Coordinates of C-alpha atoms in Angstrom, one line a residue:
Chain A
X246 CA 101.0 50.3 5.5
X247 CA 99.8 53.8 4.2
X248 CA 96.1 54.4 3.4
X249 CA 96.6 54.0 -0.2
X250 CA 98.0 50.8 -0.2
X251 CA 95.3 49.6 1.9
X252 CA 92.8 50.5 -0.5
X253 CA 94.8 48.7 -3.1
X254 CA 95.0 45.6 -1.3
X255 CA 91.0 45.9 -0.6
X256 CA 90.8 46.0 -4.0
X257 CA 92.6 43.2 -5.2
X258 CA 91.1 41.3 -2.3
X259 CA 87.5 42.1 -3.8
X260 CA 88.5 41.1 -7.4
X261 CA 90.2 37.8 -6.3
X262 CA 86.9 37.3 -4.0
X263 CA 84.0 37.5 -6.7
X264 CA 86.4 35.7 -9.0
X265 CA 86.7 32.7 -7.1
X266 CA 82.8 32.6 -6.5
X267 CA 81.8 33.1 -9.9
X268 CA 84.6 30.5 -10.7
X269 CA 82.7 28.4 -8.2
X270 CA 79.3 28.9 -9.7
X271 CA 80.9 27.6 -13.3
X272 CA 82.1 24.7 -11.3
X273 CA 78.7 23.7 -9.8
X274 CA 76.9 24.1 -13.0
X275 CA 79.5 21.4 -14.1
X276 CA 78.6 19.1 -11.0
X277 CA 75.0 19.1 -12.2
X278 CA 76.3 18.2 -16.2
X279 CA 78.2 15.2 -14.6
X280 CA 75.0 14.4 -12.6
X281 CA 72.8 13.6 -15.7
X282 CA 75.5 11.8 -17.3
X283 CA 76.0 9.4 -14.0
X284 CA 72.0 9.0 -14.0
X285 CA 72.3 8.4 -17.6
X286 CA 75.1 5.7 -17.3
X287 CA 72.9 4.0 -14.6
X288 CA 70.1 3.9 -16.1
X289 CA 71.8 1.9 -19.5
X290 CA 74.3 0.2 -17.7
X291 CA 72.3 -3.4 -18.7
X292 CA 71.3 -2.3 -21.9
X293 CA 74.6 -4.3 -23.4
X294 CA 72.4 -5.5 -26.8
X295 CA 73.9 -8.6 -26.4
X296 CA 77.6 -7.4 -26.4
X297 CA 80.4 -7.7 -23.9
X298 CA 79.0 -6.3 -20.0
X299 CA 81.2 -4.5 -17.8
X300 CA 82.5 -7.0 -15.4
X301 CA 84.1 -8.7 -18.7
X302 CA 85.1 -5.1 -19.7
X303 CA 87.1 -3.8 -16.9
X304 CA 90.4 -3.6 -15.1
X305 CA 90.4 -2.8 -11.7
X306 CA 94.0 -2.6 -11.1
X307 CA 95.0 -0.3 -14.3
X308 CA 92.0 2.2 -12.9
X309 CA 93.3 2.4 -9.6
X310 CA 96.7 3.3 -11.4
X311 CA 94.6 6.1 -13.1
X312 CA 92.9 6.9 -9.8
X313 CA 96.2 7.2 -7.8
X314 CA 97.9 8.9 -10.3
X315 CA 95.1 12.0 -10.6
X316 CA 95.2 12.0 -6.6
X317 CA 98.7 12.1 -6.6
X318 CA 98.4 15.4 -9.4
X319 CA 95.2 16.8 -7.0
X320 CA 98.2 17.1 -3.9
X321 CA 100.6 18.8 -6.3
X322 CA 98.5 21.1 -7.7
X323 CA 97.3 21.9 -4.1
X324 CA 101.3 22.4 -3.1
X325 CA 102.0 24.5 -6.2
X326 CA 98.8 26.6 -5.1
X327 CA 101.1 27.2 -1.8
X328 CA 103.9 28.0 -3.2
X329 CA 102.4 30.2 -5.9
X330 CA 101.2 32.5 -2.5
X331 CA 104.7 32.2 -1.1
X332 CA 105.7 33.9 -4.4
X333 CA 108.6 30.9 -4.7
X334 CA 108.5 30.9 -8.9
X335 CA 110.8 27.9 -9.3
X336 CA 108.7 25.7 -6.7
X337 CA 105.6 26.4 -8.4
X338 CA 106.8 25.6 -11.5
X339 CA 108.0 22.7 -10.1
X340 CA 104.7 21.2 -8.5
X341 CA 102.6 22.5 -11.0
X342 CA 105.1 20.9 -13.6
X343 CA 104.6 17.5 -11.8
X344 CA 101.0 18.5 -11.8
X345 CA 100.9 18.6 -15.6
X346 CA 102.6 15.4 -16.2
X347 CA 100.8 13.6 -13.7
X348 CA 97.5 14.5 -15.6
X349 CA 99.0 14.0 -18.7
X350 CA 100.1 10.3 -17.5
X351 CA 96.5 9.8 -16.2
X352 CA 94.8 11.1 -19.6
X353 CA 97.9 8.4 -21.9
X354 CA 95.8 5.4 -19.6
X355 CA 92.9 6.9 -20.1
X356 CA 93.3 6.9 -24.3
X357 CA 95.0 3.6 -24.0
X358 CA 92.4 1.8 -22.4
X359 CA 89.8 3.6 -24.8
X360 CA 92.0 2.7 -27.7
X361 CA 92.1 -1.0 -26.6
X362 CA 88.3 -1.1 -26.4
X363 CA 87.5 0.3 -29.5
X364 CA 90.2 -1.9 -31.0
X365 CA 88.3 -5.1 -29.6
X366 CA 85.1 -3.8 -31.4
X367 CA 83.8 -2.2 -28.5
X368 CA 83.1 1.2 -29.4
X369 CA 80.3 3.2 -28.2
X370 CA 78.4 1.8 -31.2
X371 CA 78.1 -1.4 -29.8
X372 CA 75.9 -1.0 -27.2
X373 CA 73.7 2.0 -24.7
X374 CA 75.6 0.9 -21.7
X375 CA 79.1 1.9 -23.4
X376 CA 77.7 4.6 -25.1
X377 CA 77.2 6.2 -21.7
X378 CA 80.6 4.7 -20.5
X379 CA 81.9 6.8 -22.9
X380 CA 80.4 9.8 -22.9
X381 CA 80.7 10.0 -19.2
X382 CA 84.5 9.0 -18.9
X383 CA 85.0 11.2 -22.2
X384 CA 83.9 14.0 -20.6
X385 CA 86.2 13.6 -17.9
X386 CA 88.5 12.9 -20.2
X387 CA 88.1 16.7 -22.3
X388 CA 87.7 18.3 -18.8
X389 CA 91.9 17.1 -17.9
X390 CA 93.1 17.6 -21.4
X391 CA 91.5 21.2 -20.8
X392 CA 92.8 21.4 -17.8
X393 CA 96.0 20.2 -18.8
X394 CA 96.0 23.2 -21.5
X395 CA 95.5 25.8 -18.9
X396 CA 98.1 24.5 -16.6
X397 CA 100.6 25.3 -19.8
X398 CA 99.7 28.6 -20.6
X399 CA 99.0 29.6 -16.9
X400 CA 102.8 28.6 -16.3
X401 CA 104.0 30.4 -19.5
X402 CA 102.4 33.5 -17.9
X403 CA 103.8 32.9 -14.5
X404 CA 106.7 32.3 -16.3
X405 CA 107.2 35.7 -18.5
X406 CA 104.9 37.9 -16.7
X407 CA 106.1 36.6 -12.7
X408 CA 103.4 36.0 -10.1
X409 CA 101.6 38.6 -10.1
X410 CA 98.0 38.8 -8.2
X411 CA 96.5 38.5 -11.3
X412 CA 98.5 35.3 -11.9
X413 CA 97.8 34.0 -8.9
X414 CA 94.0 34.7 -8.8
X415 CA 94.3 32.7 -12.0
X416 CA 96.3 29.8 -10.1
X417 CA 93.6 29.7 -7.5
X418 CA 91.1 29.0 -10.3
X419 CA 92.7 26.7 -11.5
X420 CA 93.2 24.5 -8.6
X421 CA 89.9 24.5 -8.0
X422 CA 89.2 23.0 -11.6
X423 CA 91.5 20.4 -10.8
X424 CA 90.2 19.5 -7.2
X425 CA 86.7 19.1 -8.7
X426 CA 87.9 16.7 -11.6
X427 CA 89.4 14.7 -9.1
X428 CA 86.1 14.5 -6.7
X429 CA 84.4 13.8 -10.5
X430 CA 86.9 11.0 -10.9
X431 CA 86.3 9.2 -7.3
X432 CA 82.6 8.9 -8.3
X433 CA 83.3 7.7 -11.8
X434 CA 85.8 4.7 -10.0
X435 CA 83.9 4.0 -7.6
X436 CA 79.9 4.4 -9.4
X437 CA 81.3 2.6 -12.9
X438 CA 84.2 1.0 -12.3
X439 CA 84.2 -0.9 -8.6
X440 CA 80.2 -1.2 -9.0
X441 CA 80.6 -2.8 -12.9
X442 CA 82.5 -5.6 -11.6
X443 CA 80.3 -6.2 -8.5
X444 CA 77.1 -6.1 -10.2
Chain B
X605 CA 106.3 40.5 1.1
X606 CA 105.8 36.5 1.3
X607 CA 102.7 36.5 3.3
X608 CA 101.5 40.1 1.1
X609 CA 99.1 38.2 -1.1
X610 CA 97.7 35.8 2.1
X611 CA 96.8 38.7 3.7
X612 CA 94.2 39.7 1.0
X613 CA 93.5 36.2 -0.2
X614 CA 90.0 34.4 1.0
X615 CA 91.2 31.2 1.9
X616 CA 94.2 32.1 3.8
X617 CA 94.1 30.2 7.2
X618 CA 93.0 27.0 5.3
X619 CA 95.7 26.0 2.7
X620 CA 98.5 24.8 4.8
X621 CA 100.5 21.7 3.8
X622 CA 99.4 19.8 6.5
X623 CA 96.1 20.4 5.3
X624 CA 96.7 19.0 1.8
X625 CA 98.8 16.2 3.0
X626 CA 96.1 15.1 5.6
X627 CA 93.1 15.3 2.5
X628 CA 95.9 13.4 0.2
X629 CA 96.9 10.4 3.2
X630 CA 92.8 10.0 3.7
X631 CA 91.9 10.2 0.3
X632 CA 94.6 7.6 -0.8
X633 CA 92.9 5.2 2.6
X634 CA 89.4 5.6 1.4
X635 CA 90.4 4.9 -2.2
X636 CA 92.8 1.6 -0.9
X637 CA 89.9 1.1 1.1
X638 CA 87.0 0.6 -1.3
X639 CA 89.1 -1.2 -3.9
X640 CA 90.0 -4.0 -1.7
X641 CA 86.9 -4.7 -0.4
X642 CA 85.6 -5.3 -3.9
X643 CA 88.7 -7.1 -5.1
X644 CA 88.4 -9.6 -1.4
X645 CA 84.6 -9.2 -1.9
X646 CA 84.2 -9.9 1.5
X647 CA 80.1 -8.4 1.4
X648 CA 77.3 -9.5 -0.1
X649 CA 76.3 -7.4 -3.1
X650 CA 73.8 -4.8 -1.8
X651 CA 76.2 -4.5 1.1
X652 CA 79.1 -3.7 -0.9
X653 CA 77.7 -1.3 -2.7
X654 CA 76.1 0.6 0.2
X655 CA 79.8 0.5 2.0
X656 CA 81.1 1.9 -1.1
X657 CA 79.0 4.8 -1.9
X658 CA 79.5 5.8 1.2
X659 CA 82.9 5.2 1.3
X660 CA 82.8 8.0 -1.6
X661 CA 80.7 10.2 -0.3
X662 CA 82.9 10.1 2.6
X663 CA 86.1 11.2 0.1
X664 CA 84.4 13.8 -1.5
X665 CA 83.6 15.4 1.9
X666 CA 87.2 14.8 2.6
X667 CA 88.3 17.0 -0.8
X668 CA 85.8 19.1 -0.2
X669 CA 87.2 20.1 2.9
X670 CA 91.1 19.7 3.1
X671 CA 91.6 20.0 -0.7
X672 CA 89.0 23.0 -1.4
X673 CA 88.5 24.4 2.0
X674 CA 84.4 24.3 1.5
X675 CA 83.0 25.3 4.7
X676 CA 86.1 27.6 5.8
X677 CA 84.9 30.5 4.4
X678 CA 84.0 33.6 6.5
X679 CA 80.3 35.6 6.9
X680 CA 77.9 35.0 4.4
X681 CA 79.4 31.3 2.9
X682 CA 78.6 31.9 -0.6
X683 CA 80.1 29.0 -1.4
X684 CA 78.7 26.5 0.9
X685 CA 75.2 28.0 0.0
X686 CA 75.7 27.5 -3.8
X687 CA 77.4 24.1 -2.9
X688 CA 74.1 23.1 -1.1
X689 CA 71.6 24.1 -3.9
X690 CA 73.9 22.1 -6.3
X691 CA 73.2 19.4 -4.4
X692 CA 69.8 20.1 -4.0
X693 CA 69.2 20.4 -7.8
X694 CA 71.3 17.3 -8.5
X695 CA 69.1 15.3 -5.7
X696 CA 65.8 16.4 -7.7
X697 CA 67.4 15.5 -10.6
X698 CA 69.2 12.3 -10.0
X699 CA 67.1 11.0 -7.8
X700 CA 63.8 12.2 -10.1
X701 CA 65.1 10.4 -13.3
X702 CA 66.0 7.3 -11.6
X703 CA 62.4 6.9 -9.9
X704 CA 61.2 7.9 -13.2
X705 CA 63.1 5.6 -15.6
X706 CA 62.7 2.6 -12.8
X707 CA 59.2 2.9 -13.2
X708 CA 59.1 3.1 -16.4
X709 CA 60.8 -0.2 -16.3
X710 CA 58.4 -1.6 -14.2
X711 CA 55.4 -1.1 -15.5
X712 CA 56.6 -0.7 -19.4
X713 CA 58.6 -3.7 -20.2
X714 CA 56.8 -6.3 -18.7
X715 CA 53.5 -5.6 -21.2
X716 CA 56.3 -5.7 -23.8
X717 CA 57.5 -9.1 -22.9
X718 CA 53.7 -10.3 -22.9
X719 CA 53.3 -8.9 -26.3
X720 CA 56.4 -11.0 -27.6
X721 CA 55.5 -13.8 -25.7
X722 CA 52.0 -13.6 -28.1
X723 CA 52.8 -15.3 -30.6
X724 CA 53.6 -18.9 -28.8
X725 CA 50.6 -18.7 -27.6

């Protein structure tokens, strides 16, 4: 390797570097948004106003679908991240695909099962506790269709434009985006979902 | 040229696919895990809920590591250190508006239950 492409490579290396840590910094400002929605949700959780309470409300084996289905797209995402470094196009496109409609599976059930609550008449008008329920799961919810978005045009890019450092700098992001919403999703199963029907 | 870009990428040694397949295989025990003991209910209820936070705690930890190699990183660990004053902030935080709303709970509503209770007397 000649002196020149050295420097290059220090270059890129530096980039990717404070990339990934300011990406990071976004990412722990999000933990602390999902913080005050948790404490928010626990502290209504009773306040039903006299409407349905969540042990009556939820389905423990049609989350852990949703749950096993957003691990399942955490791993594929994590592969596609390999693959992207290997510089394999059609394997990336090919995890990250999975990746995509894996999320998009998770975020159908997701819709479905706030479809089926609001159809019921319980919206988050009803009551404090589902107006947290909502706004916390909701959140999650906007965070994968987002994420869902970016895994689209990051593979239209990888795509067109190959994978470039750039691209995968961008992949690396990204990964870590969808890592995060997955630990987010463990606490929302296991905080509202398995807690709701115990308490 | 395949290993070009892990040569200037941070993470390199960590992201192996035995890596991710290990965090996926204790991830997917943990979940199992926590799910069947509230569906056999096999606790009593402060019980369960202990075993279960921790039981999450425990997979985040897992993720953390295997899924986004926190704590992997070389010299300074920028990103454990901003990890840690997340946490930090979110303990303040979390734990501050639950201690606050409790109490508020506590010493609040009862006066307001003694003030509807006022007129049957």
């Amino acid at each position: 390797m000649t002196k020149s492409v050295t420097v290059y490579h220090n270059a890129h290396k530096e980039v990717t570097e404070r990339t990934i840590l300011g990406f990071w910094h976004y990412i722990m400002s999000d933990c602390i948004l999902f913080a005050t929605l948790f404490v928010t949700y626990a502290v209504l959780h009773n306040n039903t106003y006299g409407g349905p309470t969540s042990r009556q409300l939820f389905d423990l084996p049609y989350v852990l679908t949703e749950t096993l289905i957003l691990l399942t797209s955490s791993l594929a995402c994590g592969l596609g991240l390999l693959e992207a470094r290997r510089r394999d196009k059609n394997k990336t496109m090919i995890f990250f695909g999975a990746t995509f409609l894996l999320g998009l599976a998770f975020l159908a059930l997701e819709i479905n099962e706030f479809y089926h609550l609001v159809q019921e008449g319980n919206s988050w008008q009803k009551s404090a506790f589902l107006s947290a329920y909502f706004t916390l799961v909701g959140t999650h919810g906007l965070h994968v269709a987002s994420g869902l978005l970016w895994i689209l045009v990051l593979m239209a890019q990888a795509w067109f434009g190959g994978l470039t450092w750039v691209i995968i700098k961008r992949f690396m992001c990204l990964s870590l985006f969808w890592h995060f919403l997955d630990i987010v999703w463990i606490f929302i199963f296991t905080l509202v979902y398995l807690m709701g029907v115990i308490l | 040229m395949t290993d070009e870009f892990d040569a200037i990428e941070p993470h390199s040694k960590n992201g192996t696919l035995t890596s991710y397949i290990i965090g996926f295989l204790l991830s997917l025990v943990l979940t199992l895990a926590a799910y069947f003991l509230v569906e056999k209910q096999w606790f009593d209820r402060w019980t369960l809920i202990l075993v279960i936070t921790a039981l999450a705690i425990v997979q985040m930890i897992v993720q953390l590591f295997f899924f986004l190699h926190l704590g992997n990183e070389s010299k300074p660990r920028w990103n454990l250190h901003s990890f840690l004053f997340m946490a930090l902030v979110v303990v303040v935080l979390a734990g501050g508006s639950l201690w606050i709303m409790y109490s508020l709970d506590v010493r609040v509503m009862p006066a307001a239950n003694i003030n509807s209770e006022m007129p049957h007397d």
